[in-house]
XYZ file of C-alpha atoms in Angstrom:
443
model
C -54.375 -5.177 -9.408
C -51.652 -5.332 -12.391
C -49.153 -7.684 -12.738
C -46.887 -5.638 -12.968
C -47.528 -3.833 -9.403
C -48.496 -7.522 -7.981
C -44.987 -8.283 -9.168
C -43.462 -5.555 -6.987
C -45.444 -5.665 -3.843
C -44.540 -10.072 -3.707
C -41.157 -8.776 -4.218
C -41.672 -5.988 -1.458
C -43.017 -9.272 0.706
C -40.598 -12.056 -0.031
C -38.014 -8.746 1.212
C -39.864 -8.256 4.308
C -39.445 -12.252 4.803
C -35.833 -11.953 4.708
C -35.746 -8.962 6.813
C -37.741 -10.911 9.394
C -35.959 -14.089 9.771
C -32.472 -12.036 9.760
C -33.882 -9.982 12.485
C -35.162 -13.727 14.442
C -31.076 -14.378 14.021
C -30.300 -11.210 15.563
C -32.543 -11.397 18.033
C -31.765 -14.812 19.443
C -27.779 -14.306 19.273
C -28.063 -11.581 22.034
C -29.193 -14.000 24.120
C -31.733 -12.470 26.369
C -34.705 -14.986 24.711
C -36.152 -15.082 21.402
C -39.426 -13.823 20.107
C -42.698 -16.506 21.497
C -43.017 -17.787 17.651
C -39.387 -18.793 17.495
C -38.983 -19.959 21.020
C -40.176 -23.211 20.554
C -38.028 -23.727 16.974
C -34.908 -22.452 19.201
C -35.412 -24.952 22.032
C -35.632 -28.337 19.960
C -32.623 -27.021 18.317
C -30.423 -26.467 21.581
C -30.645 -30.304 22.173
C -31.597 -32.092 18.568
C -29.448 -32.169 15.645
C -32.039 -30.036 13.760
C -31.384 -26.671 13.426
C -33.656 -23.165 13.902
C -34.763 -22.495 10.530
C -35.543 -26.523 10.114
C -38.064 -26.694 12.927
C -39.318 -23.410 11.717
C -39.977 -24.830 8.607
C -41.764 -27.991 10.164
C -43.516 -25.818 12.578
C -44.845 -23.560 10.293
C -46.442 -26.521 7.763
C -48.289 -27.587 10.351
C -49.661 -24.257 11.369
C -50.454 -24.822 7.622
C -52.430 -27.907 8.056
C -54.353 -26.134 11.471
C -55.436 -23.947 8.987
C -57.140 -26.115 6.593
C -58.351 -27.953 9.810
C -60.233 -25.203 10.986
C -61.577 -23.780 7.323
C -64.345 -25.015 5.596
C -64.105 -26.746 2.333
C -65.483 -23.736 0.742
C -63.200 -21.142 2.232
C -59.902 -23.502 1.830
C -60.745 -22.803 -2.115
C -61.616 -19.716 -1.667
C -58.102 -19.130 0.341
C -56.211 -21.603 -1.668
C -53.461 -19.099 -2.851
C -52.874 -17.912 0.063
C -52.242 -20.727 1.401
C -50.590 -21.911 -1.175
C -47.933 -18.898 -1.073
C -47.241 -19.830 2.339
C -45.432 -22.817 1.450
C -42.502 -20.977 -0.219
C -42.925 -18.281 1.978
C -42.133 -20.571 4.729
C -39.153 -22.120 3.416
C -37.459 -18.984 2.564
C -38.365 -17.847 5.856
C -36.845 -21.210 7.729
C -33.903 -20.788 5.387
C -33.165 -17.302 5.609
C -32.943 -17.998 9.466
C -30.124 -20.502 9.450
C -28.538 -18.699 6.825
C -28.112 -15.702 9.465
C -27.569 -17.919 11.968
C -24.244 -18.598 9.952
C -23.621 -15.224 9.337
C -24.037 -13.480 13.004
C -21.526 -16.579 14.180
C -19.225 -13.836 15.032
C -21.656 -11.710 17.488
C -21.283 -13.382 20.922
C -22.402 -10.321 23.376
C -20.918 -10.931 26.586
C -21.569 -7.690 28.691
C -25.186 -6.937 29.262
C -25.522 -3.811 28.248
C -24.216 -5.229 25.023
C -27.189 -7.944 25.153
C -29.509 -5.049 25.545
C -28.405 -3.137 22.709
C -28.312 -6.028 20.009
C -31.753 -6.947 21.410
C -33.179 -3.444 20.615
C -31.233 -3.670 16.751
C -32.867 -7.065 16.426
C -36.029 -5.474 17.221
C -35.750 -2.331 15.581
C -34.724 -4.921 12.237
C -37.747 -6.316 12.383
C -40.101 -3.626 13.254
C -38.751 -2.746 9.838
C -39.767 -6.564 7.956
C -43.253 -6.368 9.465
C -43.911 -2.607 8.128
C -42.578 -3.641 4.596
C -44.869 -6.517 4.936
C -48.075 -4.339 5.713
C -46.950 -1.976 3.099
C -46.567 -4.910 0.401
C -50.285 -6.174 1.423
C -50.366 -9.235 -0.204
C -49.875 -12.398 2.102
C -49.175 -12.982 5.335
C -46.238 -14.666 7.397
C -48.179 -18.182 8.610
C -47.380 -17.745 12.552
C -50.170 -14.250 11.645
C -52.287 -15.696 9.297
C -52.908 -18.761 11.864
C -53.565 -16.710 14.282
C -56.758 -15.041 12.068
C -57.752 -18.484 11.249
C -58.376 -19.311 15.269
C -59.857 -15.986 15.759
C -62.192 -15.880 13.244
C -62.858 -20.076 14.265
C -63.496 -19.209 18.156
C -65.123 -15.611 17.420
C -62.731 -13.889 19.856
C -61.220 -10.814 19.311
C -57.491 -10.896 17.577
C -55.556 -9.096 20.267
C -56.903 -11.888 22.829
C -56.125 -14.728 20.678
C -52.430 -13.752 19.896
C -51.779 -13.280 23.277
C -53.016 -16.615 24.219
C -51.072 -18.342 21.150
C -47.769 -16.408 21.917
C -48.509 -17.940 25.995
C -49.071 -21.425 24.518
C -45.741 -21.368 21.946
C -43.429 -19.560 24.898
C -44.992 -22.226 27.263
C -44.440 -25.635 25.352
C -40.323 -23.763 24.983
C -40.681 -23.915 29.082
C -42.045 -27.126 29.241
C -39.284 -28.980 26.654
C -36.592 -26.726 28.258
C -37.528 -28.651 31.771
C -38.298 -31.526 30.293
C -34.374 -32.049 28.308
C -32.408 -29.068 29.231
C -30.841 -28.203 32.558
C -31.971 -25.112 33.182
C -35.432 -22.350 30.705
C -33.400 -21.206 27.095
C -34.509 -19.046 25.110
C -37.410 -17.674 27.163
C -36.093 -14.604 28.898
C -36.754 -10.835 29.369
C -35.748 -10.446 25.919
C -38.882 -12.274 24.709
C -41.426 -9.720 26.415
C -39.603 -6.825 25.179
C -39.545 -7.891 21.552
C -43.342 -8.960 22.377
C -44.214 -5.529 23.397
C -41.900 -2.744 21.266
C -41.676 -4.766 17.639
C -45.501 -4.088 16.858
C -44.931 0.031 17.858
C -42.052 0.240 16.139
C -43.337 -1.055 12.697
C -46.274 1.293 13.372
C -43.863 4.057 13.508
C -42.045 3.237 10.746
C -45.256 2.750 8.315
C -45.363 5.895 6.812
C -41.899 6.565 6.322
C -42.302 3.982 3.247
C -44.762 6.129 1.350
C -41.340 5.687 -1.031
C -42.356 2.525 -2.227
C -45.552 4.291 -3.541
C -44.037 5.736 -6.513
C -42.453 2.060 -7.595
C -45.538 -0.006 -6.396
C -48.201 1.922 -8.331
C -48.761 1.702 -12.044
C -48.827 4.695 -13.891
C -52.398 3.505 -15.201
C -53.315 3.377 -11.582
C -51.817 6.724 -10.776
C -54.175 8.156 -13.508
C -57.402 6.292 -12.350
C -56.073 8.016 -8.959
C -56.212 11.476 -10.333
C -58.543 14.170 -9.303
C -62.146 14.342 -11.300
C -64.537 16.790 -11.616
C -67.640 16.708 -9.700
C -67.170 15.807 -6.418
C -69.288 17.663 -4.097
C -67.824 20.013 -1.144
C -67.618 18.342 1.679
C -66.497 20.342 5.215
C -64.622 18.136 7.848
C -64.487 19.419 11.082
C -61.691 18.656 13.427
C -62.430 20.179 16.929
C -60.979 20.126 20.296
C -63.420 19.573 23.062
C -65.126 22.484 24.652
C -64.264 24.181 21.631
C -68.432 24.436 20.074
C -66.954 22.548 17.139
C -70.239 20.399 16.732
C -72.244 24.047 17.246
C -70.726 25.309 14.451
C -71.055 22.331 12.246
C -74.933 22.182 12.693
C -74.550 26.333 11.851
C -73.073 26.296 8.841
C -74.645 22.663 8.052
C -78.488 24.526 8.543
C -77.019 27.902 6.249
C -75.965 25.880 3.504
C -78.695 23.833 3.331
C -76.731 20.526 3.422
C -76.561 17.761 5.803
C -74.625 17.329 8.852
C -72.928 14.452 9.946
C -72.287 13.630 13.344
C -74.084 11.086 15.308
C -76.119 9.927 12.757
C -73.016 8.090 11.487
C -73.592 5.414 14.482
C -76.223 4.381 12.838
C -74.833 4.387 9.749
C -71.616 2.142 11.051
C -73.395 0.199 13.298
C -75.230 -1.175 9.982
C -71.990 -1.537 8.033
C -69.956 -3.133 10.872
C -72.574 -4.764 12.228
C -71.287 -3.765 15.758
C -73.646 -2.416 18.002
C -74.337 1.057 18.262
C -73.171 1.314 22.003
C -70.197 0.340 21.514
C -69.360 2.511 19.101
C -70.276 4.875 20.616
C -68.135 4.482 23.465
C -65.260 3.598 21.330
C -65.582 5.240 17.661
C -62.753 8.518 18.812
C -60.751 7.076 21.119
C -57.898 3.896 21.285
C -57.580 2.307 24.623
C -56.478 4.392 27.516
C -54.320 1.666 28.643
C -51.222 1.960 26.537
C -49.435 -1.378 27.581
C -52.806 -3.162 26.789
C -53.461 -1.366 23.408
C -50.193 -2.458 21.973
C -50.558 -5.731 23.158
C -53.505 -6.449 21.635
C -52.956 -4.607 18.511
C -52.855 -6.402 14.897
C -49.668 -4.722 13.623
C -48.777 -7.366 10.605
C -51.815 -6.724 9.244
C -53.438 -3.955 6.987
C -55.952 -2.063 8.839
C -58.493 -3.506 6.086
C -57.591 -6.619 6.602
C -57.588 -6.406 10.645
C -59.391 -8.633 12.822
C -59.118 -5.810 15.305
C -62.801 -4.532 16.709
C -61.005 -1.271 16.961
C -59.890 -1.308 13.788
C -62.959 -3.185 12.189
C -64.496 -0.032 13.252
C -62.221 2.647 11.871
C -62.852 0.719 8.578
C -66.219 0.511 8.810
C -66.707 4.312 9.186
C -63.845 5.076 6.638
C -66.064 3.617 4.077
C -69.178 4.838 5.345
C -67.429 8.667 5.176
C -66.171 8.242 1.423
C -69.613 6.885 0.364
C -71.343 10.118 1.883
C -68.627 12.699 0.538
C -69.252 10.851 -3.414
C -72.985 11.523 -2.955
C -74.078 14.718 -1.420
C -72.353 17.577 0.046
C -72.255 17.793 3.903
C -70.323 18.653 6.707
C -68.696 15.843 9.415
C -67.720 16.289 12.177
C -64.253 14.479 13.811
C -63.976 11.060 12.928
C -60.932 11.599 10.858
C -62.609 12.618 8.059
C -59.954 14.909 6.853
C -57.402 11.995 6.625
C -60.002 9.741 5.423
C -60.619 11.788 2.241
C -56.993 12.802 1.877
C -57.017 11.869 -2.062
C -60.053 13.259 -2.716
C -59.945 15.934 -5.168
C -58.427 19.075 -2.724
C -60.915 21.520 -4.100
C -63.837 19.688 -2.515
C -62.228 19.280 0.605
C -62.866 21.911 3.521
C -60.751 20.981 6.452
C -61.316 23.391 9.496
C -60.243 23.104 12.999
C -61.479 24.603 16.153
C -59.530 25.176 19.431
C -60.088 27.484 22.319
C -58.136 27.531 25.914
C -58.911 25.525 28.581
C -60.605 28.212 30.378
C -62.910 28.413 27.357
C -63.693 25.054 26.946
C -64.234 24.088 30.727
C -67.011 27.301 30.514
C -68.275 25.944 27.043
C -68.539 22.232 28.862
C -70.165 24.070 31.978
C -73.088 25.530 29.495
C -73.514 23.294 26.874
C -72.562 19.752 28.792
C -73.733 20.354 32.172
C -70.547 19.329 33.931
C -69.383 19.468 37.299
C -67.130 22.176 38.015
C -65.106 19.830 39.918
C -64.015 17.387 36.861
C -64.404 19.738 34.098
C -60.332 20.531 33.365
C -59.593 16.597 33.924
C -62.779 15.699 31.205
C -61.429 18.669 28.637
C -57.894 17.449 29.387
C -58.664 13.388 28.956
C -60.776 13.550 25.903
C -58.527 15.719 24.240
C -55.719 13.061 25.049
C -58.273 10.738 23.344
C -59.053 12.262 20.085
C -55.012 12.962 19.818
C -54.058 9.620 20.692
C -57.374 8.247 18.105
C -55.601 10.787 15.558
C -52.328 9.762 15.466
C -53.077 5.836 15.990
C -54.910 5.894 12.623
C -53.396 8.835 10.279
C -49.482 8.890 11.742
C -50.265 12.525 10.908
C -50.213 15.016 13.980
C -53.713 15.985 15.061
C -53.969 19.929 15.179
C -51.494 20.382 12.417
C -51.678 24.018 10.826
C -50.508 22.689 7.853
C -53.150 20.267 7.357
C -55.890 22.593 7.306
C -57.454 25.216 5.321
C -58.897 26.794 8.154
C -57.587 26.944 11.980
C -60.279 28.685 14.260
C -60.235 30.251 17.691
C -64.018 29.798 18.647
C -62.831 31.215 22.032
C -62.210 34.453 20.891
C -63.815 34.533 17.347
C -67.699 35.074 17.190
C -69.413 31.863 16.067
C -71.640 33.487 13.549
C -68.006 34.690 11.968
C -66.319 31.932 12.343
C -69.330 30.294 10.182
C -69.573 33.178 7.617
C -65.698 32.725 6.823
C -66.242 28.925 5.906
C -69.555 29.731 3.994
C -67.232 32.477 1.742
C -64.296 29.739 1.464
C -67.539 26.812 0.580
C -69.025 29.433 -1.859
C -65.712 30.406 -3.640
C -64.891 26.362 -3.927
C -67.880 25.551 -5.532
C -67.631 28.417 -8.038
C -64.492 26.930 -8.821
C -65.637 23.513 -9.370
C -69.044 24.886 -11.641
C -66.561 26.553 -13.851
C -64.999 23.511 -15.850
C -68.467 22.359 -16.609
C -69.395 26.086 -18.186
C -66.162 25.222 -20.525
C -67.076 22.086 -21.866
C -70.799 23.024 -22.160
């Protein structure tokens, strides 16, 4: 990375830091309970001359030193500057708070309704810091990066160790609240909202900040981004189910005399993850059907490379295994993403085609080719369609079944399948004569 772009993304971060501990002030002054990794910093201020962003400060060096405590020697060098960065990172962060704290003297909410609504702003504030701070993707805010230490330390998932750190920080705020105040501060309703909407929020807002690309990017980097010739074709296939998506994959796969991807990328994952192959197969299309669960246990301030996620390990992990096949060999693949995973790939080796059919279709598709019950069949068509939406959108932000997003959109209810595969074959055959023609020049 440049200096010049590493410049801009710590400036993008030390932003984000700002952003967060003004939206912490906000938060807290509407009084319905602060988020669980200020509650205890809020507390020992309501009855100790210290104030919020002090014992944020304090706090947050010795989630510092628990880090080093629970790193090897080898991996505290290795790690050094970013732990190093926290240091500053946490001051500003501690100060910034108290600063706000000044400035929001003023907003006192005394109706609830007006609680609610400065709640929601607070959040919605810093739904905004954490997405800058993803989009910066340089360091981590040390109440986060803790909580990958410990996960990583203890070998449990991410999702279930923040969960169990927020419970500890929002239960030591009970226990001090009993222990020198009259009655539980700063632990209220408002502290499971922010818990549960401030991670979907900056999720939302991710992609609106493709703005910052244009700044954070070089313009050497913008030219090592730029298309080259020689990529092979490579067909993604996006498919709802019931829709003989896969059958027409292997079709055109077997015409063309290339290979087809679809199954055998388990393997292929399972080796690069090193997760085992049932699991992803159970999980590689799909996000957890339990929404309140999913964005619990969700690693939103992190970069989905950078995720200690299982879910997310795995959308990595086939990400990379996808770009390494479409650099080597032309092929077709089926789902997965693959059209979002190769967006900047070179457009004229890119063949993205997706299949739909009604549900009448697909339920007699699933009857043939799947052996389903006739009882369950609309529920299973219905449900795993849910799935490969909600799987979409998690991971692209783009909406799945988009005519705009493909070169091909095909009704394999009503359209032969031996047509459906000649039309791609022409459009595959017409691509590559296009991509054989630069070479003729310089030859």
């Amino acid at each position: 990375m440049r200096r010049k772009e590493l410049v801009r993304r710590y400036t993008l971060f030390f932003c984000s830091v700002l952003v967060n501990a003004f939206s912490i002030a906000v938060i807290t002054k509407a009084l319905l309970g602060t988020s669980p990794i200020s509650s205890v910093p809020y507390v020992l201020s309501l009855f100790t001359p210290g104030t919020m962003g002090q014992y944020t400060i304090i706090m947050n060096f010795g989630f510092i030193l628990l880090e080093m405590a629970l790193m090897k020697r080898k991996e505290i060098y290795e790690k050094r500057f970013e732990l190093l960065t926290q240091v500053p990172v946490t001051l500003c962060f501690g100060a910034f708070i108290d600063v706000s704290m000044h400035l929001l003297e003023w907003l006192d909410p005394t109706f609830y309704g007006a609680k609610v609504i400065v709640l929601l702003i607070g959040c919605f504030i810093l739904g905004i810091g954490i997405s800058w701070e993803v989009k910066a993707n340089v360091a981590m805010v040390t109440g986060e990066y803790l909580v990958q230490v410990i996960a990583k330390f203890v070998r449990k998932e991410f999702g279930f160790v923040k969960v169990c750190f927020d419970v500890t920080l929002v239960s030591i705020s009970c226990i001090l609240c009993l222990c020198f105040l009259p009655s539980i501060e700063g632990v209220r309703e408002g502290t499971v909202i922010a818990a549960l909407i401030v991670g979907p929020i900056s999720h939302f807002l991710f992609p609106y900040w493709r703005i910052f690309d244009k700044w954070l990017f070089m313009a050497s980097d913008q030219v090592e981004r730029q298309p080259v010739q020689g990529y092979p074709i490579i067909v993604t296939i996006t498919r709802e189910y019931g829709s003989g998506g896969r059958v027409l994959g292997e079709m055109l796969a077997k015409k063309l005399g290339i290979k087809f991807y679809d199954k055998d990328l388990i393997a292929l994952v399972a080796q690069e993850s090193h997760l085992p192959e049932k699991y992803i197969a159970e999980n590689e299309q799909r996000v957890s059907s339990n929404y309140l669960l999913h964005i619990i246990l969700q690693d939103y301030e992190a970069p989905i490379e950078k995720s200690l996620s299982s879910a997310d390990a795995l959308f990595v992990s086939q990400s990379r295994i996808i770009r390494k096949i479409a650099r080597q060999e032309p092929c077709v693949i089926i789902g997965r993403c693959a059209d979002y995973i190769l967006r900047d790939f070179p457009s004229a080796s890119i063949i993205k085609v997706f299949c739909y059919t009604s549900l009448e279709d697909a339920c007699e598709c699933c009857t043939k080719e799947y052996h389903l019950q006739s009882d369950n069949i609309r529920e299973e068509v219905l449900r795993t369609n849910r799935s490969r939406i909600n799987h979409y959108q998690h991971y692209t932000n783009e909406k799945w079944g988009d005519p705009h997003r493909y070169d091909l959109m095909l009704n394999t209810g009503t359209l032969p399948m031996e047509t459906a595969c000649a039309w791609i074959e022409q459009l595959y055959k017409e691509k590559t004569g296009k991509l054989k023609a630069p070479h003729s020049k310089d030859k």
